[in-house]
Short mmCIF file of C-alpha atoms and ligand atoms in Angstrom, two decimals:
data_model
loop_
_atom_site.label_atom_id
_atom_site.label_comp_id
_atom_site.label_asym_id
_atom_site.label_seq_id
_atom_site.Cartn_x
_atom_site.Cartn_y
_atom_site.Cartn_z
CA UNK A 23 28.16 -14.59 -2.72
CA UNK A 24 25.03 -13.88 -0.65
CA UNK A 25 25.50 -10.98 1.81
CA UNK A 26 24.30 -11.23 5.38
CA UNK A 27 20.60 -10.25 5.97
CA UNK A 28 17.89 -10.17 8.60
CA UNK A 29 14.28 -10.99 7.82
CA UNK A 30 11.15 -11.18 10.03
CA UNK A 31 7.49 -10.88 9.32
CA UNK A 32 5.38 -12.13 12.23
CA UNK A 33 1.93 -11.78 10.56
CA UNK A 34 0.07 -15.16 10.07
CA UNK A 35 -1.14 -15.41 6.59
CA UNK A 36 -4.34 -17.28 5.56
CA UNK A 37 -4.56 -17.22 1.74
CA UNK A 38 -7.19 -18.69 -0.59
CA UNK A 39 -10.19 -17.98 -2.76
CA UNK A 40 -13.25 -18.08 -0.48
CA UNK A 41 -11.12 -18.12 2.67
CA UNK A 42 -13.26 -15.51 4.31
CA UNK A 43 -15.95 -18.12 4.93
CA UNK A 44 -13.67 -19.53 7.61
CA UNK A 45 -13.57 -16.16 9.45
CA UNK A 46 -15.07 -17.33 12.83
CA UNK A 47 -12.69 -20.28 12.97
CA UNK A 48 -9.68 -18.23 11.97
CA UNK A 49 -10.53 -15.57 14.62
CA UNK A 50 -10.72 -18.31 17.25
CA UNK A 51 -7.37 -19.66 15.94
CA UNK A 52 -5.91 -16.18 16.57
CA UNK A 53 -7.36 -15.95 20.04
CA UNK A 54 -9.79 -13.09 19.28
CA UNK A 55 -12.57 -12.69 21.84
CA UNK A 56 -14.45 -9.61 20.65
CA UNK A 57 -13.75 -7.46 17.63
CA UNK A 58 -14.80 -4.25 15.94
CA UNK A 59 -14.97 -4.59 12.08
CA UNK A 60 -13.79 -1.57 10.16
CA UNK A 61 -14.69 -0.99 6.49
CA UNK A 62 -15.80 1.70 4.02
CA UNK A 63 -19.28 2.27 2.72
CA UNK A 64 -18.80 -0.13 -0.20
CA UNK A 65 -18.42 -3.00 2.26
CA UNK A 66 -21.07 -1.81 4.82
CA UNK A 67 -23.62 -4.47 3.92
CA UNK A 68 -20.98 -7.22 3.89
CA UNK A 69 -19.71 -6.03 7.22
CA UNK A 70 -23.22 -6.31 8.77
CA UNK A 71 -23.67 -9.74 7.15
CA UNK A 72 -20.32 -10.93 8.67
CA UNK A 73 -21.41 -9.56 12.08
CA UNK A 74 -24.54 -11.73 11.93
CA UNK A 75 -22.54 -14.84 11.08
CA UNK A 76 -19.50 -14.21 13.30
CA UNK A 77 -20.01 -14.30 17.07
CA UNK A 78 -16.76 -12.53 17.72
CA UNK A 79 -17.78 -9.37 15.80
CA UNK A 80 -19.27 -6.96 18.39
CA UNK A 81 -19.69 -3.81 16.27
CA UNK A 82 -19.08 -2.49 12.78
CA UNK A 83 -17.68 0.91 11.78
CA UNK A 84 -18.41 1.34 8.06
CA UNK A 85 -17.42 4.98 7.34
CA UNK A 86 -13.74 4.82 6.46
CA UNK A 87 -12.81 7.39 3.83
CA UNK A 88 -10.01 7.15 1.22
CA UNK A 89 -6.90 8.80 2.83
CA UNK A 90 -8.37 7.77 6.17
CA UNK A 91 -8.99 10.57 8.65
CA UNK A 92 -8.44 10.70 12.41
CA UNK A 93 -12.27 11.05 12.87
CA UNK A 94 -12.82 7.49 11.66
CA UNK A 95 -10.03 6.30 14.00
CA UNK A 96 -11.55 8.09 16.96
CA UNK A 97 -14.99 6.43 16.29
CA UNK A 98 -13.37 3.02 15.95
CA UNK A 99 -11.56 3.47 19.24
CA UNK A 100 -14.80 4.55 20.90
CA UNK A 101 -16.53 1.39 19.64
CA UNK A 102 -13.58 -0.80 20.81
CA UNK A 103 -13.75 0.65 24.29
CA UNK A 104 -17.60 0.40 24.47
CA UNK A 105 -17.61 -3.23 23.42
CA UNK A 106 -14.45 -4.32 25.30
CA UNK A 107 -12.95 -5.45 22.03
CA UNK A 108 -9.51 -7.14 22.06
CA UNK A 109 -9.17 -6.93 18.30
CA UNK A 110 -10.03 -5.00 15.20
CA UNK A 111 -10.77 -6.52 11.84
CA UNK A 112 -10.10 -4.41 8.72
CA UNK A 113 -12.20 -5.35 5.74
CA UNK A 114 -11.14 -3.20 2.83
CA UNK A 115 -8.27 -1.53 0.96
CA UNK A 116 -5.30 0.24 2.51
CA UNK A 117 -7.52 2.97 3.95
CA UNK A 118 -9.50 0.54 6.11
CA UNK A 119 -6.46 -1.46 7.18
CA UNK A 120 -4.51 1.68 8.17
CA UNK A 121 -7.50 3.00 10.10
CA UNK A 122 -7.69 -0.31 11.95
CA UNK A 123 -3.95 -0.34 12.71
CA UNK A 124 -3.94 3.21 14.18
CA UNK A 125 -7.15 2.57 16.15
CA UNK A 126 -5.82 -0.74 17.54
CA UNK A 127 -2.82 1.12 19.03
CA UNK A 128 -4.84 4.10 20.25
CA UNK A 129 -7.19 1.68 22.04
CA UNK A 130 -4.22 0.70 24.24
CA UNK A 131 -3.20 4.23 25.10
CA UNK A 132 -4.29 6.96 27.52
CA UNK A 133 -3.35 9.61 25.04
CA UNK A 134 -5.66 10.95 22.23
CA UNK A 135 -5.34 9.96 18.61
CA UNK A 136 -4.39 13.61 17.91
CA UNK A 137 -1.47 13.35 20.38
CA UNK A 138 -0.23 10.17 18.64
CA UNK A 139 -0.68 11.83 15.17
CA UNK A 140 1.54 14.63 16.62
CA UNK A 141 4.21 12.12 17.47
CA UNK A 142 3.38 10.54 20.85
CA UNK A 143 4.84 7.06 20.87
CA UNK A 144 2.76 3.85 20.89
CA UNK A 145 3.62 1.01 23.22
CA UNK A 146 1.08 -1.65 22.41
CA UNK A 147 -1.91 -2.45 20.24
CA UNK A 148 -4.98 -4.72 20.29
CA UNK A 149 -4.96 -7.55 17.84
CA UNK A 150 -5.19 -6.53 14.20
CA UNK A 151 -6.75 -8.91 11.63
CA UNK A 152 -6.37 -7.52 8.11
CA UNK A 153 -8.65 -8.61 5.23
CA UNK A 154 -7.51 -6.79 2.06
CA UNK A 155 -10.02 -6.20 -0.71
CA UNK A 156 -7.63 -4.56 -3.15
CA UNK A 157 -4.48 -6.18 -4.62
CA UNK A 158 -2.15 -3.27 -3.97
CA UNK A 159 -1.00 -1.88 -0.70
CA UNK A 160 0.49 -4.95 1.06
CA UNK A 161 -0.63 -3.18 4.29
CA UNK A 162 -1.82 -6.64 5.57
CA UNK A 163 1.83 -7.53 6.25
CA UNK A 164 3.43 -4.17 7.11
CA UNK A 165 4.05 -2.22 10.31
CA UNK A 166 2.96 1.01 8.67
CA UNK A 167 -0.14 3.11 8.90
CA UNK A 168 -0.83 6.04 6.59
CA UNK A 169 -3.40 8.39 8.14
CA UNK A 170 -4.54 11.97 7.65
CA UNK A 171 -5.75 14.95 9.68
CA UNK A 172 -7.35 17.28 7.17
CA UNK A 173 -4.88 17.75 4.32
CA UNK A 174 -1.92 16.56 6.38
CA UNK A 175 -1.08 12.89 5.49
CA UNK A 176 1.40 10.99 7.63
CA UNK A 177 3.16 7.63 7.29
CA UNK A 178 3.70 6.27 10.74
CA UNK A 179 5.98 3.25 11.28
CA UNK A 180 5.67 1.28 14.42
CA UNK A 181 6.10 -2.46 15.19
CA UNK A 182 2.71 -2.44 17.05
CA UNK A 183 0.93 -1.90 13.70
CA UNK A 184 2.07 -5.29 12.42
CA UNK A 185 -1.14 -7.31 11.88
CA UNK A 186 -1.53 -10.41 14.01
CA UNK A 187 -2.94 -12.20 10.96
CA UNK A 188 -4.29 -11.47 7.55
CA UNK A 189 -6.92 -13.24 5.49
CA UNK A 190 -6.12 -12.80 1.83
CA UNK A 191 -9.22 -13.92 -0.12
CA UNK A 192 -8.94 -12.98 -3.76
CA UNK A 193 -12.67 -13.38 -4.12
CA UNK A 194 -13.02 -10.03 -2.34
CA UNK A 195 -11.12 -8.29 -5.11
CA UNK A 196 -13.48 -9.38 -7.96
CA UNK A 197 -15.51 -6.21 -7.69
CA UNK A 198 -12.65 -3.72 -7.83
CA UNK A 199 -13.32 -1.45 -10.85
CA UNK A 200 -10.84 -1.72 -13.75
CA UNK A 201 -9.03 1.61 -13.26
CA UNK A 202 -8.60 0.99 -9.52
CA UNK A 203 -7.37 -2.52 -10.38
CA UNK A 204 -4.62 -1.03 -12.55
CA UNK A 205 -3.65 1.71 -10.08
CA UNK A 206 -3.47 -0.70 -7.09
CA UNK A 207 -1.67 -3.29 -9.22
CA UNK A 208 0.99 -0.73 -10.10
CA UNK A 209 1.25 0.24 -6.44
CA UNK A 210 2.08 -3.46 -5.72
CA UNK A 211 4.61 -3.56 -8.60
CA UNK A 212 6.21 -0.38 -7.24
CA UNK A 213 6.55 -2.00 -3.78
CA UNK A 214 8.30 -4.92 -5.36
CA UNK A 215 10.71 -3.07 -7.53
CA UNK A 216 11.49 -0.55 -4.80
CA UNK A 217 12.16 -3.39 -2.40
CA UNK A 218 14.51 -4.80 -5.01
CA UNK A 219 16.53 -1.58 -5.63
CA UNK A 220 16.24 -0.26 -2.01
CA UNK A 221 19.62 0.17 -0.33
CA UNK A 222 18.14 -1.98 2.45
CA UNK A 223 17.49 -4.99 0.21
CA UNK A 224 18.78 -8.50 0.94
CA UNK A 225 18.75 -11.94 -0.67
CA UNK A 226 15.38 -12.94 0.73
CA UNK A 227 13.59 -9.68 -0.03
CA UNK A 228 15.14 -9.86 -3.57
CA UNK A 229 13.59 -13.30 -4.06
CA UNK A 230 10.22 -12.13 -2.86
CA UNK A 231 10.39 -8.94 -4.95
CA UNK A 232 11.28 -10.81 -8.17
CA UNK A 233 8.48 -13.32 -7.58
CA UNK A 234 6.00 -10.54 -7.04
CA UNK A 235 7.10 -8.65 -10.11
CA UNK A 236 6.95 -11.77 -12.31
CA UNK A 237 3.38 -12.58 -11.14
CA UNK A 238 2.14 -9.02 -11.38
CA UNK A 239 3.49 -8.39 -14.87
CA UNK A 240 1.98 -11.67 -16.08
CA UNK A 241 -1.54 -10.92 -14.62
CA UNK A 242 -2.10 -7.19 -14.28
CA UNK A 243 -3.49 -6.57 -17.74
CA UNK A 244 -5.91 -9.51 -17.66
CA UNK A 245 -6.99 -8.55 -14.15
CA UNK A 246 -7.78 -5.07 -15.47
CA UNK A 247 -9.37 -6.03 -18.79
CA UNK A 248 -11.21 -9.27 -17.93
CA UNK A 249 -11.09 -9.48 -14.15
CA UNK A 250 -10.79 -13.26 -14.27
CA UNK A 251 -10.73 -15.31 -11.12
CA UNK A 252 -7.34 -16.67 -12.06
CA UNK A 253 -5.77 -13.24 -12.72
CA UNK A 254 -7.38 -11.68 -9.58
CA UNK A 255 -6.04 -14.57 -7.48
CA UNK A 256 -2.55 -14.13 -8.90
CA UNK A 257 -2.62 -10.37 -8.23
CA UNK A 258 -3.78 -10.89 -4.61
CA UNK A 259 -0.81 -13.21 -4.20
CA UNK A 260 1.56 -10.88 -5.99
CA UNK A 261 0.56 -7.95 -3.87
CA UNK A 262 0.98 -10.00 -0.71
CA UNK A 263 4.45 -11.17 -1.74
CA UNK A 264 5.39 -7.61 -2.69
CA UNK A 265 4.28 -6.57 0.83
CA UNK A 266 6.47 -9.22 2.39
CA UNK A 267 9.42 -7.84 0.37
CA UNK A 268 8.97 -4.17 1.19
CA UNK A 269 7.98 -4.76 4.83
CA UNK A 270 11.68 -5.37 5.42
CA UNK A 271 13.51 -3.67 2.49
CA UNK A 272 11.26 -0.60 2.54
CA UNK A 273 10.38 1.59 -0.51
CA UNK A 274 12.41 4.38 -2.07
CA UNK A 275 12.22 7.27 -4.57
CA UNK A 276 8.77 6.66 -6.22
CA UNK A 277 7.11 6.48 -2.76
CA UNK A 278 8.98 9.52 -1.58
CA UNK A 279 7.64 11.48 -4.55
CA UNK A 280 4.12 10.00 -4.17
CA UNK A 281 3.38 11.89 -0.95
CA UNK A 282 3.65 15.46 -2.37
CA UNK A 283 2.05 14.27 -5.66
CA UNK A 284 -0.98 13.02 -3.76
CA UNK A 285 -1.13 16.06 -1.50
CA UNK A 286 -0.82 18.83 -4.20
CA UNK A 287 -2.25 17.06 -7.25
CA UNK A 288 -4.79 14.75 -5.54
CA UNK A 289 -3.56 11.53 -7.20
CA UNK A 290 -4.74 8.35 -5.49
CA UNK A 291 -1.77 6.48 -3.94
CA UNK A 292 -1.25 3.88 -6.65
CA UNK A 293 -1.51 6.47 -9.46
CA UNK A 294 0.94 8.73 -7.61
CA UNK A 295 3.50 5.90 -7.34
CA UNK A 296 3.02 4.97 -10.98
CA UNK A 297 3.42 8.61 -12.04
CA UNK A 298 7.19 8.55 -11.58
CA UNK A 299 7.77 4.71 -11.79
CA UNK A 300 9.07 4.60 -15.39
CA UNK A 301 11.27 7.72 -14.74
CA UNK A 302 12.82 5.97 -11.75
CA UNK A 303 13.44 2.79 -13.64
CA UNK A 304 15.48 4.81 -16.13
CA UNK A 305 17.25 6.95 -13.46
CA UNK A 306 18.08 3.96 -11.28
CA UNK A 307 19.23 1.73 -14.21
CA UNK A 308 22.54 -0.07 -13.38
CA UNK A 309 23.88 -3.49 -14.07
CA UNK A 310 21.77 -5.08 -11.37
CA UNK A 311 18.59 -3.56 -12.68
CA UNK A 312 19.49 -4.48 -16.25
CA UNK A 313 19.75 -8.06 -15.01
CA UNK A 314 16.34 -7.82 -13.34
CA UNK A 315 14.80 -6.47 -16.61
CA UNK A 316 16.20 -9.49 -18.49
CA UNK A 317 14.94 -11.90 -15.76
CA UNK A 318 11.48 -10.41 -16.22
CA UNK A 319 11.68 -10.94 -20.02
CA UNK A 320 12.68 -7.44 -21.27
CA UNK A 321 15.70 -6.58 -23.40
CA UNK A 322 16.76 -3.81 -20.93
CA UNK A 323 15.53 -1.28 -18.37
CA UNK A 324 14.14 1.01 -21.03
CA UNK A 325 11.91 -1.76 -22.38
CA UNK A 326 10.67 -2.43 -18.78
CA UNK A 327 10.00 1.33 -18.31
CA UNK A 328 8.13 1.34 -21.66
CA UNK A 329 5.91 -1.51 -20.47
CA UNK A 330 4.97 0.58 -17.35
CA UNK A 331 3.99 3.43 -19.69
CA UNK A 332 1.89 0.96 -21.78
CA UNK A 333 0.09 -0.27 -18.70
CA UNK A 334 -0.59 3.28 -17.54
CA UNK A 335 -1.87 4.15 -20.93
CA UNK A 336 -4.38 1.27 -21.17
CA UNK A 337 -5.64 2.13 -17.66
CA UNK A 338 -6.10 5.80 -18.48
CA UNK A 339 -3.76 6.85 -15.61
CA UNK A 340 -2.47 10.39 -15.66
CA UNK A 341 1.13 10.65 -16.91
CA UNK A 342 1.71 14.49 -17.18
CA UNK A 343 1.13 17.38 -14.87
CA UNK A 344 -0.95 19.01 -17.60
CA UNK A 345 -3.65 16.33 -16.89
CA UNK A 346 -3.55 16.74 -13.08
CA UNK A 347 -5.46 18.94 -10.66
CA UNK A 348 -3.63 21.59 -8.59
CA UNK A 349 -1.14 24.31 -9.28
CA UNK A 350 2.25 23.05 -10.44
CA UNK A 351 5.15 24.08 -8.30
CA UNK A 352 8.16 21.92 -9.35
CA UNK A 353 10.49 23.52 -6.89
CA UNK A 354 8.28 22.55 -3.96
CA UNK A 355 7.70 19.03 -5.30
CA UNK A 356 11.44 18.48 -5.81
CA UNK A 357 12.32 19.85 -2.34
CA UNK A 358 9.71 17.85 -0.46
CA UNK A 359 10.56 14.61 -2.37
CA UNK A 360 14.25 15.04 -1.81
CA UNK A 361 13.74 15.63 1.92
CA UNK A 362 11.39 12.63 2.32
CA UNK A 363 13.02 9.89 4.45
CA UNK A 364 12.22 7.20 1.85
CA UNK A 365 14.47 8.97 -0.68
CA UNK A 366 17.42 7.83 1.36
CA UNK A 367 16.69 4.26 0.31
CA UNK A 368 17.00 5.09 -3.39
CA UNK A 369 20.05 3.37 -4.93
CA UNK A 370 21.06 6.54 -6.82
CA UNK A 371 21.46 9.73 -4.85
CA UNK A 372 18.96 12.19 -6.28
CA UNK A 373 19.22 15.76 -5.07
CA UNK A 374 16.68 18.53 -5.57
CA UNK A 375 18.17 19.55 -8.91
CA UNK A 376 17.94 15.96 -10.28
CA UNK A 377 14.35 15.60 -9.17
CA UNK A 378 13.49 18.95 -10.57
CA UNK A 379 14.78 17.76 -13.97
CA UNK A 380 12.68 14.59 -13.63
CA UNK A 381 9.46 16.54 -12.82
CA UNK A 382 10.14 19.06 -15.64
CA UNK A 383 10.18 16.24 -18.17
CA UNK A 384 6.67 15.23 -16.93
CA UNK A 385 4.98 18.58 -17.59
P1 NAD B 408 -8.57 2.42 -0.61
O1 NAD B 408 -8.68 1.54 0.54
O2 NAD B 408 -8.44 3.89 -0.35
O3 NAD B 408 -9.91 2.22 -1.54
C1 NAD B 408 -9.99 2.89 -2.77
C2 NAD B 408 -11.49 2.74 -3.31
O4 NAD B 408 -11.59 1.37 -3.77
C3 NAD B 408 -12.55 2.96 -2.26
O5 NAD B 408 -13.57 3.74 -2.90
C4 NAD B 408 -13.02 1.59 -1.90
O6 NAD B 408 -14.39 1.58 -1.54
C5 NAD B 408 -12.82 0.86 -3.19
N1 NAD B 408 -12.67 -0.57 -3.02
C6 NAD B 408 -11.76 -1.28 -2.29
N2 NAD B 408 -11.90 -2.56 -2.41
C7 NAD B 408 -12.95 -2.71 -3.31
C8 NAD B 408 -13.59 -3.89 -3.83
N3 NAD B 408 -13.12 -5.10 -3.60
N4 NAD B 408 -14.59 -3.69 -4.77
C9 NAD B 408 -14.99 -2.48 -5.09
N5 NAD B 408 -14.41 -1.29 -4.57
C10 NAD B 408 -13.42 -1.49 -3.69
O7 NAD B 408 -7.49 2.00 -1.70
P2 NAD B 408 -6.11 1.27 -1.57
O8 NAD B 408 -5.34 1.60 -2.75
O9 NAD B 408 -6.19 -0.13 -1.21
O10 NAD B 408 -5.32 1.98 -0.30
C11 NAD B 408 -4.81 3.27 -0.43
C12 NAD B 408 -4.29 3.75 0.92
O11 NAD B 408 -3.34 2.79 1.49
C13 NAD B 408 -3.65 5.09 0.84
O12 NAD B 408 -3.92 5.90 1.98
C14 NAD B 408 -2.17 4.69 0.92
O13 NAD B 408 -1.33 5.74 1.41
C15 NAD B 408 -2.17 3.50 1.87
N6 NAD B 408 -1.05 2.53 1.78
C16 NAD B 408 -0.64 1.97 2.95
C17 NAD B 408 0.42 1.04 2.94
C18 NAD B 408 0.85 0.43 4.16
O14 NAD B 408 1.77 -0.36 4.24
N7 NAD B 408 0.18 0.75 5.32
C19 NAD B 408 1.05 0.73 1.72
C20 NAD B 408 0.64 1.37 0.56
C21 NAD B 408 -0.46 2.23 0.60
#
């Protein structure tokens, strides 16, 4: 029997290879008058090119850093106010999209970005148009912004961060380097499996999560090794569908652990999620997960976990603390992971002692 569930995702989705060419028309469709485009340095030239071709783009901020900082948000807000922008367009990976989300909300507030980083509530945001260039974060369909001030990285949830629309154009992902392709692809897989096993899952998020996992497992290796148009397109779709699943069901243990792993061992987000992914598949294994493993074509959960290890190995991702930067403090990692709010969504209750055991096995 199907249990009761609630599902909503108000972001309009425009998907298709080459779809970005329709940007001016899609912006008009979304009622955008004037916008600031936000990207990182890799997309600076494309951002300027889009500004020339798109009457709605009034200014470009092209200095987003990975683990986006408040400084970039402040500059984006300044440009939005200066140009009277009613929208922000994010062209890039999760870092650019999260910068745009936070800036869109700060542009509607009298308080400073610092005050909001310290917890002041948001009440509204300008329109947000997300154009992802990695197949990973799903940020184009979530109400989450992950931003940093110095070393302090915060995940802020607020309905005002939900993008008005997203343009998912797989052509934009063709230039992602192989290792980043693998890391971001495993980020997307982690979103899907965590949405599936989250205590907040429902029938619809399960369907989305299974579809995402099926597509990602079938295309990640080719996307990494050959970068074909077909595999990249499938991965952009898989990442989007995983985003739709976890935007409602939320993530769980792997993501809870990823924050201290990124902070103390400087692992990029996707690599940090993948670091514990196979461990969590084994720890969370139950009848439901065994059924999922079989649906995905594996004999059991251990075979699925082994496939994750194989993918991490071909991508050269770090799998042991001995290969990571930073001083290892397992007690601190276990404590901070156990206390993270996302750990409450994990289907198996894992306390500090259980997490300590998991981290010890990864030395
Ligand atoms: P990113 O945006 O930090 O980009 C990583 C690198 O890849 C950068 O150097 C960038 O220039 C490069 N890059 C991006 N697209 C490229 C392309 N098409 N061609 C060549 N290079 C390209 O990476 P990401 O993994 O997309 O985002 C990670 C961030 O997103 C983290 O801060 C993470 O915490 C956050 N995140 C947010 C959500 C959410 O729902 N808001 C979900 C997951 C992760």
